CSV table of N, CA and C in Angstrom, one decimal:
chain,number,residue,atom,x,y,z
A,739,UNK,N,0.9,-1.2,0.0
A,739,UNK,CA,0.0,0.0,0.0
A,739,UNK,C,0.9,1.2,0.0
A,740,UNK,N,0.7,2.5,-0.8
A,740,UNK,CA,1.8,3.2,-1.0
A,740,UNK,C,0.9,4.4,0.0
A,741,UNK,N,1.0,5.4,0.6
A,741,UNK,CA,0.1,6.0,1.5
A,741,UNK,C,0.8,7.6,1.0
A,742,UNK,N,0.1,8.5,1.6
A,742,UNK,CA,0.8,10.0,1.7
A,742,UNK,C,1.8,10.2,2.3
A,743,UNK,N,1.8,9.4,3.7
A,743,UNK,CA,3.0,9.5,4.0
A,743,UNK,C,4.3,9.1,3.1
A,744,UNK,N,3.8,7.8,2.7
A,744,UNK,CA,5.2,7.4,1.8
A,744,UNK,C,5.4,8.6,0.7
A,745,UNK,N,4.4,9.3,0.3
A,745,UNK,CA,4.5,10.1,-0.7
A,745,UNK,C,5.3,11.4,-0.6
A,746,UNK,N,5.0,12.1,0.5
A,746,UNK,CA,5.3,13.0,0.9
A,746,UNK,C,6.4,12.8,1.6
A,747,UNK,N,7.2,11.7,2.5
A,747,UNK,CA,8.6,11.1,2.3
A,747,UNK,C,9.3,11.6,1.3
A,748,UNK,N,9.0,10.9,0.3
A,748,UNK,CA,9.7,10.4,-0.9
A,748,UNK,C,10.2,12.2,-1.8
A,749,UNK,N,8.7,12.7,-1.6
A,749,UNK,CA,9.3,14.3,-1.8
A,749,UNK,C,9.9,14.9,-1.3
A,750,UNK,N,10.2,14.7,-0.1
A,750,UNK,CA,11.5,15.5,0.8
A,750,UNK,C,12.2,15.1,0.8
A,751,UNK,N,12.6,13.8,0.3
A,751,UNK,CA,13.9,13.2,-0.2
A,751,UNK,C,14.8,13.8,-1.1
A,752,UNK,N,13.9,13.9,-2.1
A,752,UNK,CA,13.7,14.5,-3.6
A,752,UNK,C,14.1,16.2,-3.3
A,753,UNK,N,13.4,16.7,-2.9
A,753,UNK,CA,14.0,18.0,-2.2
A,753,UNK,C,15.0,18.2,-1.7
A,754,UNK,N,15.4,17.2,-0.9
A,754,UNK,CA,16.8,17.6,-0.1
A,754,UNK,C,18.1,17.5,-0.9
A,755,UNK,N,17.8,16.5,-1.6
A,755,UNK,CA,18.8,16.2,-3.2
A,755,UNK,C,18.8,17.0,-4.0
A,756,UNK,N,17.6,18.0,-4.4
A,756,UNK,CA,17.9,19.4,-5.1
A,756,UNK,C,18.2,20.3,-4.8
A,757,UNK,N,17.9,20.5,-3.3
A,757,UNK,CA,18.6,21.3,-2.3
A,757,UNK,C,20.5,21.3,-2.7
A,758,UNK,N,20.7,20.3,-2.3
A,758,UNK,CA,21.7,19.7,-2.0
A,758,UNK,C,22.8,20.5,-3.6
A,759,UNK,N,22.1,19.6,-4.6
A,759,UNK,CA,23.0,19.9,-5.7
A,759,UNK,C,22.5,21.0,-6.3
A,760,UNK,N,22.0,22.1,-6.1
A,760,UNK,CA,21.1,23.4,-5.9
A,760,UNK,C,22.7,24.5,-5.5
A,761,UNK,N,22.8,23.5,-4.2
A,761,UNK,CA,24.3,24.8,-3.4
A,761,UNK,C,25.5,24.8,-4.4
A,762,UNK,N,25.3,23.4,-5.3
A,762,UNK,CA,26.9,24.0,-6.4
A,762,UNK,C,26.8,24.1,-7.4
A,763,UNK,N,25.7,25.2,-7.3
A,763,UNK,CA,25.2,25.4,-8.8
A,763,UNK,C,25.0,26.8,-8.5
A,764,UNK,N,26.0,28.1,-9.2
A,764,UNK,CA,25.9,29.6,-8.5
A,764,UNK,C,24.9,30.0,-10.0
A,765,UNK,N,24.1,29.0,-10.8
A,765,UNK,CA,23.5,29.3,-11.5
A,765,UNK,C,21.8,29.4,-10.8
A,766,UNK,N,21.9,28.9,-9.7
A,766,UNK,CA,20.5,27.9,-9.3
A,766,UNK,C,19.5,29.4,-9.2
A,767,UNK,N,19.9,30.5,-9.1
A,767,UNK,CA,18.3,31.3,-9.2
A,767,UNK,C,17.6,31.5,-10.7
A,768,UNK,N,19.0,31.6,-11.6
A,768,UNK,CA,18.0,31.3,-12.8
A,768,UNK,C,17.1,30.3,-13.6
A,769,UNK,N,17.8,29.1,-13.2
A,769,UNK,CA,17.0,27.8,-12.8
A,769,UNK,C,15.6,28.1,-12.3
A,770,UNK,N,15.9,28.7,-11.4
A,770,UNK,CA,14.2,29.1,-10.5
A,770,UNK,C,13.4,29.7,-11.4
A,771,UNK,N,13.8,30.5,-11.8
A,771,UNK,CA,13.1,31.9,-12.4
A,771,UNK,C,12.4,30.6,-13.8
A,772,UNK,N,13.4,30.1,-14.3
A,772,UNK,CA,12.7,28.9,-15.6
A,772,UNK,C,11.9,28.6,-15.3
A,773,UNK,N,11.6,27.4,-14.2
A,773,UNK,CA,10.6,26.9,-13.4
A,773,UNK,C,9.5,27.8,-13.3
A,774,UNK,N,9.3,29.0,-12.7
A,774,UNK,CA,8.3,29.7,-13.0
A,774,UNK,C,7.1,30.2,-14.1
A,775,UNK,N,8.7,30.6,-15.1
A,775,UNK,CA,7.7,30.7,-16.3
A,775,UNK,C,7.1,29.5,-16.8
A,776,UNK,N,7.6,28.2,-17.1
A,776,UNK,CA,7.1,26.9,-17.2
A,776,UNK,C,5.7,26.6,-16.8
A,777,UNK,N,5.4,27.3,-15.4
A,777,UNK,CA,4.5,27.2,-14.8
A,777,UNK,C,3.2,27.6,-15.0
A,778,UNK,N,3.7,29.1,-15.6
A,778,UNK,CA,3.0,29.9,-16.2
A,778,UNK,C,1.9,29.2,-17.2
A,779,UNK,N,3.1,28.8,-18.6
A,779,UNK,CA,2.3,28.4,-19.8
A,779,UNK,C,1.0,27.3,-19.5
């Protein structure tokens, strides 16, 4: 049975790991700004 919990786990895992390789990346706010407009369309 896969639950929210496991779900929502699995996404802060996932987050922490983008976090993570996010800090050696001195590109990472334009990255962000991409994601945004993406969002947009």
């Amino acid at each position: 049975m896969y639950t929210i919990e496991m779900a929502y786990a699995r996404m802060r895992e996932l987050q922490d790991l983008a976090n993570r390789s996010r800090a050696h990346q001195p590109t990472a706010a334009s990255k962000r700004a991409e994601k945004k407009h993406a969002k947009k369309r």
